[in-house]
Amino acid sequence: MPRPAARSGIFLLIFLSSIAVSAEQIVRLSSPDGKVEIRVTLGASIRYSIWYRQQQVVAASPISLTVDRSVLGRGSVIKKISRDSVRSVITPLYGKFDRLKDDYRELRIDFSQPFSLLVRAYDEGIAWRWVLSFPSTVTVNTEEVSFALKPAYSALLSVTPKLTSWELPYTSYSSVSQVPDSNNVIVPALFTDRGFRLVVAESDVRDYPGMFLKKGEGGFHGFWAAYPKRETPYRG
């Protein structure tokens, strides 16, 4: 996900009252130009869907985070919902451009447990991250993220049977149904449907394993290398 931007320019903050969810609730967030929308469904689980120009491009897909064997995002009670609109500029040290526009709308969902879900909608796409506020160190056991894609999508992917940390040659698939479910997909991954292009990527990852994708029922899901339970010294 993109790193937090400096809060400058237009700044809007709205607080909603505390909500205890007994039935599903859908919270919507649209991009500054109104073309991209993410709909977050809150209830027994957390699911998201993505829309572009009123057309669904990613169907409802579950996300969760398991911390100390407790699944955050399942049966959670909403404490507060806040919205934020930001217009700022990033000045990168390297790259083709010396100034990058960083405009987005943001949705923060705070739960009764010590965690929050932060969602952003840009004109170019959407992003989210989990924010933990536990009083002490915790262990992240696993993360759940899915991308429910239609079989009509074609794909340009870099695949490997291993947990390879570098980019490999890309293979073109006329349909995602042709992607072998035994391989790991290295991100970024490109999916195309009738001229519409969808890229799955990640950023701002520190002290956390990089995400791969695996094909499964209804689309793709995130896959991460696990932390080793035991280390054996190498003897060459």
PDB file of C-alpha atoms in Angstrom:
ATOM      1  CA  MET A   1       0.000   0.000   0.000  1.00  0.00           C
ATOM      2  CA  PRO A   2       1.102   3.589  -0.494  1.00  0.00           C
ATOM      3  CA  ARG A   3       2.929   5.159   2.437  1.00  0.00           C
ATOM      4  CA  PRO A   4       0.990   7.726   4.513  1.00  0.00           C
ATOM      5  CA  ALA A   5       1.142  11.124   2.857  1.00  0.00           C
ATOM      6  CA  ALA A   6       1.675  14.440   4.607  1.00  0.00           C
ATOM      7  CA  ARG A   7      -1.710  15.961   5.434  1.00  0.00           C
ATOM      8  CA  SER A   8      -1.723  19.204   3.458  1.00  0.00           C
ATOM      9  CA  GLY A   9      -4.064  21.075   1.132  1.00  0.00           C
ATOM     10  CA  ILE A  10      -7.719  20.104   1.465  1.00  0.00           C
ATOM     11  CA  PHE A  11      -8.358  18.339   4.758  1.00  0.00           C
ATOM     12  CA  LEU A  12     -11.790  16.964   5.638  1.00  0.00           C
ATOM     13  CA  LEU A  13     -12.514  14.782   8.648  1.00  0.00           C
ATOM     14  CA  ILE A  14     -15.958  13.421   9.524  1.00  0.00           C
ATOM     15  CA  PHE A  15     -16.682  11.266  12.569  1.00  0.00           C
ATOM     16  CA  LEU A  16     -19.706   8.982  12.676  1.00  0.00           C
ATOM     17  CA  SER A  17     -21.268   7.574  15.812  1.00  0.00           C
ATOM     18  CA  SER A  18     -20.352   4.165  17.225  1.00  0.00           C
ATOM     19  CA  ILE A  19     -22.042   1.268  15.459  1.00  0.00           C
ATOM     20  CA  ALA A  20     -22.630  -2.247  16.693  1.00  0.00           C
ATOM     21  CA  VAL A  21     -23.111  -4.471  13.651  1.00  0.00           C
ATOM     22  CA  SER A  22     -25.796  -7.109  14.005  1.00  0.00           C
ATOM     23  CA  ALA A  23     -26.482  -7.294  10.256  1.00  0.00           C
ATOM     24  CA  GLU A  24     -24.348  -6.577   7.231  1.00  0.00           C
ATOM     25  CA  GLN A  25     -23.513  -2.969   6.520  1.00  0.00           C
ATOM     26  CA  ILE A  26     -22.004  -1.652   3.288  1.00  0.00           C
ATOM     27  CA  VAL A  27     -19.692   1.361   3.458  1.00  0.00           C
ATOM     28  CA  ARG A  28     -18.756   3.039   0.180  1.00  0.00           C
ATOM     29  CA  LEU A  29     -15.724   5.108  -0.731  1.00  0.00           C
ATOM     30  CA  SER A  30     -15.169   6.718  -4.131  1.00  0.00           C
ATOM     31  CA  SER A  31     -12.099   8.276  -5.740  1.00  0.00           C
ATOM     32  CA  PRO A  32     -11.749  12.072  -6.109  1.00  0.00           C
ATOM     33  CA  ASP A  33     -12.938  11.888  -9.738  1.00  0.00           C
ATOM     34  CA  GLY A  34     -15.819   9.565  -8.799  1.00  0.00           C
ATOM     35  CA  LYS A  35     -14.897   6.831 -11.276  1.00  0.00           C
ATOM     36  CA  VAL A  36     -13.380   4.278  -8.858  1.00  0.00           C
ATOM     37  CA  GLU A  37     -15.394   2.957  -5.922  1.00  0.00           C
ATOM     38  CA  ILE A  38     -14.729   0.393  -3.225  1.00  0.00           C
ATOM     39  CA  ARG A  39     -17.601  -1.080  -1.242  1.00  0.00           C
ATOM     40  CA  VAL A  40     -16.678  -2.603   2.113  1.00  0.00           C
ATOM     41  CA  THR A  41     -19.213  -5.055   3.525  1.00  0.00           C
ATOM     42  CA  LEU A  42     -19.065  -5.381   7.311  1.00  0.00           C
ATOM     43  CA  GLY A  43     -20.762  -8.179   9.221  1.00  0.00           C
ATOM     44  CA  ALA A  44     -19.734 -11.679  10.220  1.00  0.00           C
ATOM     45  CA  SER A  45     -16.717 -11.075   7.971  1.00  0.00           C
ATOM     46  CA  ILE A  46     -15.161  -8.183   6.045  1.00  0.00           C
ATOM     47  CA  ARG A  47     -15.476  -8.242   2.264  1.00  0.00           C
ATOM     48  CA  TYR A  48     -14.687  -5.676  -0.379  1.00  0.00           C
ATOM     49  CA  SER A  49     -15.682  -5.184  -4.003  1.00  0.00           C
ATOM     50  CA  ILE A  50     -14.298  -2.738  -6.569  1.00  0.00           C
ATOM     51  CA  TRP A  51     -16.299  -0.817  -9.156  1.00  0.00           C
ATOM     52  CA  TYR A  52     -15.166   1.311 -12.106  1.00  0.00           C
ATOM     53  CA  ARG A  53     -17.646   3.579 -13.902  1.00  0.00           C
ATOM     54  CA  GLN A  54     -20.479   1.726 -12.146  1.00  0.00           C
ATOM     55  CA  GLN A  55     -19.230  -1.651 -13.436  1.00  0.00           C
ATOM     56  CA  GLN A  56     -18.020  -4.281 -10.958  1.00  0.00           C
ATOM     57  CA  VAL A  57     -14.422  -5.295 -11.706  1.00  0.00           C
ATOM     58  CA  VAL A  58     -13.679  -7.296  -8.520  1.00  0.00           C
ATOM     59  CA  ALA A  59     -16.554  -9.184  -6.886  1.00  0.00           C
ATOM     60  CA  ALA A  60     -17.021  -9.408  -3.115  1.00  0.00           C
ATOM     61  CA  SER A  61     -13.769 -10.799  -1.686  1.00  0.00           C
ATOM     62  CA  PRO A  62     -12.938 -11.551   1.970  1.00  0.00           C
ATOM     63  CA  ILE A  63     -10.027 -10.038   3.885  1.00  0.00           C
ATOM     64  CA  SER A  64      -8.841 -10.686   7.444  1.00  0.00           C
ATOM     65  CA  LEU A  65      -5.737 -10.732   9.614  1.00  0.00           C
ATOM     66  CA  THR A  66      -4.976 -13.431  12.182  1.00  0.00           C
ATOM     67  CA  VAL A  67      -3.027 -12.130  15.180  1.00  0.00           C
ATOM     68  CA  ASP A  68      -2.083 -14.362  18.121  1.00  0.00           C
ATOM     69  CA  ARG A  69      -4.579 -16.941  16.781  1.00  0.00           C
ATOM     70  CA  SER A  70      -7.404 -14.386  16.848  1.00  0.00           C
ATOM     71  CA  VAL A  71      -8.993 -13.542  13.479  1.00  0.00           C
ATOM     72  CA  LEU A  72      -9.433  -9.797  13.104  1.00  0.00           C
ATOM     73  CA  GLY A  73     -12.327  -9.015  10.808  1.00  0.00           C
ATOM     74  CA  ARG A  74     -14.709 -11.800  11.765  1.00  0.00           C
ATOM     75  CA  GLY A  75     -17.621 -10.867  13.962  1.00  0.00           C
ATOM     76  CA  SER A  76     -15.927  -7.583  14.847  1.00  0.00           C
ATOM     77  CA  VAL A  77     -17.909  -4.644  16.251  1.00  0.00           C
ATOM     78  CA  ILE A  78     -17.457  -1.215  14.694  1.00  0.00           C
ATOM     79  CA  LYS A  79     -16.441   1.496  17.130  1.00  0.00           C
ATOM     80  CA  LYS A  80     -16.100   4.460  14.798  1.00  0.00           C
ATOM     81  CA  ILE A  81     -15.988   5.334  11.098  1.00  0.00           C
ATOM     82  CA  SER A  82     -14.115   8.410   9.893  1.00  0.00           C
ATOM     83  CA  ARG A  83     -13.547   9.876   6.436  1.00  0.00           C
ATOM     84  CA  ASP A  84     -10.692  11.969   5.145  1.00  0.00           C
ATOM     85  CA  SER A  85      -9.946  13.719   1.835  1.00  0.00           C
ATOM     86  CA  VAL A  86      -6.331  14.617   1.036  1.00  0.00           C
ATOM     87  CA  ARG A  87      -4.571  16.522  -1.732  1.00  0.00           C
ATOM     88  CA  SER A  88      -0.794  16.569  -1.503  1.00  0.00           C
ATOM     89  CA  VAL A  89       2.401  16.191  -3.512  1.00  0.00           C
ATOM     90  CA  ILE A  90       5.194  13.622  -3.157  1.00  0.00           C
ATOM     91  CA  THR A  91       8.718  14.661  -4.142  1.00  0.00           C
ATOM     92  CA  PRO A  92      10.616  11.410  -4.832  1.00  0.00           C
ATOM     93  CA  LEU A  93      14.388  11.243  -4.613  1.00  0.00           C
ATOM     94  CA  TYR A  94      14.654   9.275  -7.855  1.00  0.00           C
ATOM     95  CA  GLY A  95      12.515   8.531 -10.884  1.00  0.00           C
ATOM     96  CA  LYS A  96      11.145  10.117 -14.033  1.00  0.00           C
ATOM     97  CA  PHE A  97       9.170  12.858 -12.276  1.00  0.00           C
ATOM     98  CA  ASP A  98      10.269  15.228  -9.523  1.00  0.00           C
ATOM     99  CA  ARG A  99       6.698  15.770  -8.260  1.00  0.00           C
ATOM    100  CA  LEU A 100       3.882  13.222  -7.976  1.00  0.00           C
ATOM    101  CA  LYS A 101       0.253  14.047  -7.248  1.00  0.00           C
ATOM    102  CA  ASP A 102      -1.033  12.215  -4.163  1.00  0.00           C
ATOM    103  CA  ASP A 103      -4.791  12.857  -4.077  1.00  0.00           C
ATOM    104  CA  TYR A 104      -7.140  10.375  -2.452  1.00  0.00           C
ATOM    105  CA  ARG A 105     -10.142   9.839  -0.226  1.00  0.00           C
ATOM    106  CA  GLU A 106      -9.731   7.755   2.871  1.00  0.00           C
ATOM    107  CA  LEU A 107     -11.988   5.643   5.050  1.00  0.00           C
ATOM    108  CA  ARG A 108     -10.909   4.504   8.499  1.00  0.00           C
ATOM    109  CA  ILE A 109     -12.937   1.865  10.320  1.00  0.00           C
ATOM    110  CA  ASP A 110     -12.030   1.488  14.002  1.00  0.00           C
ATOM    111  CA  PHE A 111     -13.226  -1.669  15.755  1.00  0.00           C
ATOM    112  CA  SER A 112     -13.847  -2.449  19.407  1.00  0.00           C
ATOM    113  CA  GLN A 113     -10.776  -4.655  19.328  1.00  0.00           C
ATOM    114  CA  PRO A 114      -7.454  -2.765  19.085  1.00  0.00           C
ATOM    115  CA  PHE A 115      -7.275  -2.644  15.291  1.00  0.00           C
ATOM    116  CA  SER A 116      -8.519  -0.562  12.375  1.00  0.00           C
ATOM    117  CA  LEU A 117      -8.960  -0.962   8.625  1.00  0.00           C
ATOM    118  CA  LEU A 118      -7.656   1.938   6.550  1.00  0.00           C
ATOM    119  CA  VAL A 119      -8.969   2.152   2.974  1.00  0.00           C
ATOM    120  CA  ARG A 120      -8.005   4.658   0.290  1.00  0.00           C
ATOM    121  CA  ALA A 121      -9.531   5.416  -3.095  1.00  0.00           C
ATOM    122  CA  TYR A 122      -7.336   7.091  -5.722  1.00  0.00           C
ATOM    123  CA  ASP A 123      -8.281   8.042  -9.282  1.00  0.00           C
ATOM    124  CA  GLU A 124      -5.916   5.222 -10.331  1.00  0.00           C
ATOM    125  CA  GLY A 125      -7.130   2.502  -7.940  1.00  0.00           C
ATOM    126  CA  ILE A 126      -7.710   1.505  -4.325  1.00  0.00           C
ATOM    127  CA  ALA A 127      -5.535   0.401  -1.414  1.00  0.00           C
ATOM    128  CA  TRP A 128      -5.956  -0.747   2.157  1.00  0.00           C
ATOM    129  CA  ARG A 129      -3.901  -1.620   5.210  1.00  0.00           C
ATOM    130  CA  TRP A 130      -4.472  -2.997   8.688  1.00  0.00           C
ATOM    131  CA  VAL A 131      -3.581  -0.739  11.606  1.00  0.00           C
ATOM    132  CA  LEU A 132      -2.873  -2.489  14.925  1.00  0.00           C
ATOM    133  CA  SER A 133      -2.927  -0.734  18.299  1.00  0.00           C
ATOM    134  CA  PHE A 134      -2.253  -3.594  20.691  1.00  0.00           C
ATOM    135  CA  PRO A 135      -0.443  -2.551  23.891  1.00  0.00           C
ATOM    136  CA  SER A 136       2.355  -5.089  23.372  1.00  0.00           C
ATOM    137  CA  THR A 137       4.084  -7.081  20.667  1.00  0.00           C
ATOM    138  CA  VAL A 138       1.887  -9.493  18.704  1.00  0.00           C
ATOM    139  CA  THR A 139       2.492 -12.294  16.213  1.00  0.00           C
ATOM    140  CA  VAL A 140       0.827 -12.148  12.821  1.00  0.00           C
ATOM    141  CA  ASN A 141      -0.071 -15.770  12.073  1.00  0.00           C
ATOM    142  CA  THR A 142      -1.614 -15.291   8.654  1.00  0.00           C
ATOM    143  CA  GLU A 143      -3.366 -12.805   6.423  1.00  0.00           C
ATOM    144  CA  GLU A 144      -6.358 -13.394   4.170  1.00  0.00           C
ATOM    145  CA  VAL A 145      -6.832 -11.450   0.957  1.00  0.00           C
ATOM    146  CA  SER A 146      -8.778 -12.561  -2.105  1.00  0.00           C
ATOM    147  CA  PHE A 147      -9.398 -11.165  -5.567  1.00  0.00           C
ATOM    148  CA  ALA A 148     -12.629 -12.557  -7.044  1.00  0.00           C
ATOM    149  CA  LEU A 149     -12.163 -12.182 -10.799  1.00  0.00           C
ATOM    150  CA  LYS A 150     -14.374 -13.205 -13.683  1.00  0.00           C
ATOM    151  CA  PRO A 151     -13.085 -16.008 -15.973  1.00  0.00           C
ATOM    152  CA  ALA A 152     -13.274 -13.481 -18.838  1.00  0.00           C
ATOM    153  CA  TYR A 153     -10.111 -11.802 -17.587  1.00  0.00           C
ATOM    154  CA  SER A 154      -6.911 -12.499 -19.493  1.00  0.00           C
ATOM    155  CA  ALA A 155      -3.626 -12.181 -17.628  1.00  0.00           C
ATOM    156  CA  LEU A 156       0.045 -11.272 -17.977  1.00  0.00           C
ATOM    157  CA  LEU A 157       1.827 -12.958 -15.084  1.00  0.00           C
ATOM    158  CA  SER A 158       5.241 -13.926 -13.798  1.00  0.00           C
ATOM    159  CA  VAL A 159       4.840 -17.373 -12.242  1.00  0.00           C
ATOM    160  CA  THR A 160       7.148 -19.683 -10.320  1.00  0.00           C
ATOM    161  CA  PRO A 161       6.808 -22.965  -8.404  1.00  0.00           C
ATOM    162  CA  LYS A 162       9.083 -21.509  -5.715  1.00  0.00           C
ATOM    163  CA  LEU A 163       9.001 -18.529  -3.360  1.00  0.00           C
ATOM    164  CA  THR A 164      11.202 -16.493  -5.688  1.00  0.00           C
ATOM    165  CA  SER A 165      11.974 -12.954  -4.566  1.00  0.00           C
ATOM    166  CA  TRP A 166      12.933 -11.597  -7.988  1.00  0.00           C
ATOM    167  CA  GLU A 167      11.016 -10.914 -11.171  1.00  0.00           C
ATOM    168  CA  LEU A 168      10.859 -13.651 -13.833  1.00  0.00           C
ATOM    169  CA  PRO A 169       9.718 -13.514 -17.494  1.00  0.00           C
ATOM    170  CA  TYR A 170       6.012 -12.860 -17.959  1.00  0.00           C
ATOM    171  CA  THR A 171       3.583 -15.335 -19.528  1.00  0.00           C
ATOM    172  CA  SER A 172       0.396 -14.302 -21.328  1.00  0.00           C
ATOM    173  CA  TYR A 173      -2.822 -16.216 -20.568  1.00  0.00           C
ATOM    174  CA  SER A 174      -5.949 -15.689 -22.678  1.00  0.00           C
ATOM    175  CA  SER A 175      -8.060 -16.595 -19.632  1.00  0.00           C
ATOM    176  CA  VAL A 176      -7.316 -16.773 -15.920  1.00  0.00           C
ATOM    177  CA  SER A 177      -8.712 -20.299 -16.037  1.00  0.00           C
ATOM    178  CA  GLN A 178      -5.474 -21.298 -17.813  1.00  0.00           C
ATOM    179  CA  VAL A 179      -3.264 -20.187 -14.935  1.00  0.00           C
ATOM    180  CA  PRO A 180      -1.919 -23.295 -13.114  1.00  0.00           C
ATOM    181  CA  ASP A 181      -3.074 -23.358  -9.506  1.00  0.00           C
ATOM    182  CA  SER A 182       0.173 -25.067  -8.460  1.00  0.00           C
ATOM    183  CA  ASN A 183       2.320 -22.010  -9.226  1.00  0.00           C
ATOM    184  CA  ASN A 184       2.921 -18.805  -7.293  1.00  0.00           C
ATOM    185  CA  VAL A 185       2.240 -15.544  -9.098  1.00  0.00           C
ATOM    186  CA  ILE A 186       4.761 -12.761  -8.458  1.00  0.00           C
ATOM    187  CA  VAL A 187       3.213  -9.323  -8.084  1.00  0.00           C
ATOM    188  CA  PRO A 188       2.644  -6.980  -9.813  1.00  0.00           C
ATOM    189  CA  ALA A 189       0.113  -9.027 -11.790  1.00  0.00           C
ATOM    190  CA  LEU A 190      -1.852  -7.657 -14.744  1.00  0.00           C
ATOM    191  CA  PHE A 191      -5.413  -8.736 -15.624  1.00  0.00           C
ATOM    192  CA  THR A 192      -7.319  -7.445 -18.667  1.00  0.00           C
ATOM    193  CA  ASP A 193     -10.982  -7.576 -19.696  1.00  0.00           C
ATOM    194  CA  ARG A 194     -12.132  -5.858 -22.905  1.00  0.00           C
ATOM    195  CA  GLY A 195      -9.569  -3.088 -22.668  1.00  0.00           C
ATOM    196  CA  PHE A 196      -9.920  -2.594 -18.914  1.00  0.00           C
ATOM    197  CA  ARG A 197      -6.649  -3.277 -17.069  1.00  0.00           C
ATOM    198  CA  LEU A 198      -6.426  -4.302 -13.436  1.00  0.00           C
ATOM    199  CA  VAL A 199      -3.064  -4.496 -11.655  1.00  0.00           C
ATOM    200  CA  VAL A 200      -2.585  -6.185  -8.269  1.00  0.00           C
ATOM    201  CA  ALA A 201       0.497  -4.937  -6.432  1.00  0.00           C
ATOM    202  CA  GLU A 202       1.780  -4.043  -2.976  1.00  0.00           C
ATOM    203  CA  SER A 203       4.073  -1.387  -1.545  1.00  0.00           C
ATOM    204  CA  ASP A 204       5.392   0.056   1.710  1.00  0.00           C
ATOM    205  CA  VAL A 205       6.207  -3.421   3.032  1.00  0.00           C
ATOM    206  CA  ARG A 206       8.724  -3.412   5.878  1.00  0.00           C
ATOM    207  CA  ASP A 207       9.595  -6.374   8.106  1.00  0.00           C
ATOM    208  CA  TYR A 208       6.827  -8.350   6.397  1.00  0.00           C
ATOM    209  CA  PRO A 209       7.028 -11.051   3.713  1.00  0.00           C
ATOM    210  CA  GLY A 210       6.153 -10.123   0.154  1.00  0.00           C
ATOM    211  CA  MET A 211       2.837 -11.311  -1.226  1.00  0.00           C
ATOM    212  CA  PHE A 212       2.404 -13.911  -3.941  1.00  0.00           C
ATOM    213  CA  LEU A 213      -0.895 -14.855  -5.581  1.00  0.00           C
ATOM    214  CA  LYS A 214      -2.320 -18.334  -5.977  1.00  0.00           C
ATOM    215  CA  LYS A 215      -5.240 -19.237  -8.180  1.00  0.00           C
ATOM    216  CA  GLY A 216      -8.152 -20.749  -6.321  1.00  0.00           C
ATOM    217  CA  GLU A 217     -11.898 -21.056  -6.498  1.00  0.00           C
ATOM    218  CA  GLY A 218     -13.412 -17.836  -7.825  1.00  0.00           C
ATOM    219  CA  GLY A 219     -10.150 -16.021  -8.519  1.00  0.00           C
ATOM    220  CA  PHE A 220      -6.863 -15.514  -6.684  1.00  0.00           C
ATOM    221  CA  HIS A 221      -5.809 -15.266  -3.054  1.00  0.00           C
ATOM    222  CA  GLY A 222      -2.734 -13.939  -1.308  1.00  0.00           C
ATOM    223  CA  PHE A 223       0.038 -16.301  -0.275  1.00  0.00           C
ATOM    224  CA  TRP A 224       3.026 -15.491   1.941  1.00  0.00           C
ATOM    225  CA  ALA A 225       6.182 -17.303   2.959  1.00  0.00           C
ATOM    226  CA  ALA A 226       5.814 -18.408   6.581  1.00  0.00           C
ATOM    227  CA  TYR A 227       8.352 -17.611   9.261  1.00  0.00           C
ATOM    228  CA  PRO A 228      10.486 -20.741   9.909  1.00  0.00           C
ATOM    229  CA  LYS A 229       9.684 -22.683  13.064  1.00  0.00           C
ATOM    230  CA  ARG A 230      13.263 -23.921  13.306  1.00  0.00           C
ATOM    231  CA  GLU A 231      16.550 -22.725  11.862  1.00  0.00           C
ATOM    232  CA  THR A 232      19.422 -25.066  10.981  1.00  0.00           C
ATOM    233  CA  PRO A 233      22.919 -23.612  10.431  1.00  0.00           C
ATOM    234  CA  TYR A 234      24.175 -24.048   6.899  1.00  0.00           C
ATOM    235  CA  ARG A 235      27.230 -26.259   6.562  1.00  0.00           C
ATOM    236  CA  GLY A 236      28.759 -25.964   3.146  1.00  0.00           C
TER     237      GLY A 236
END
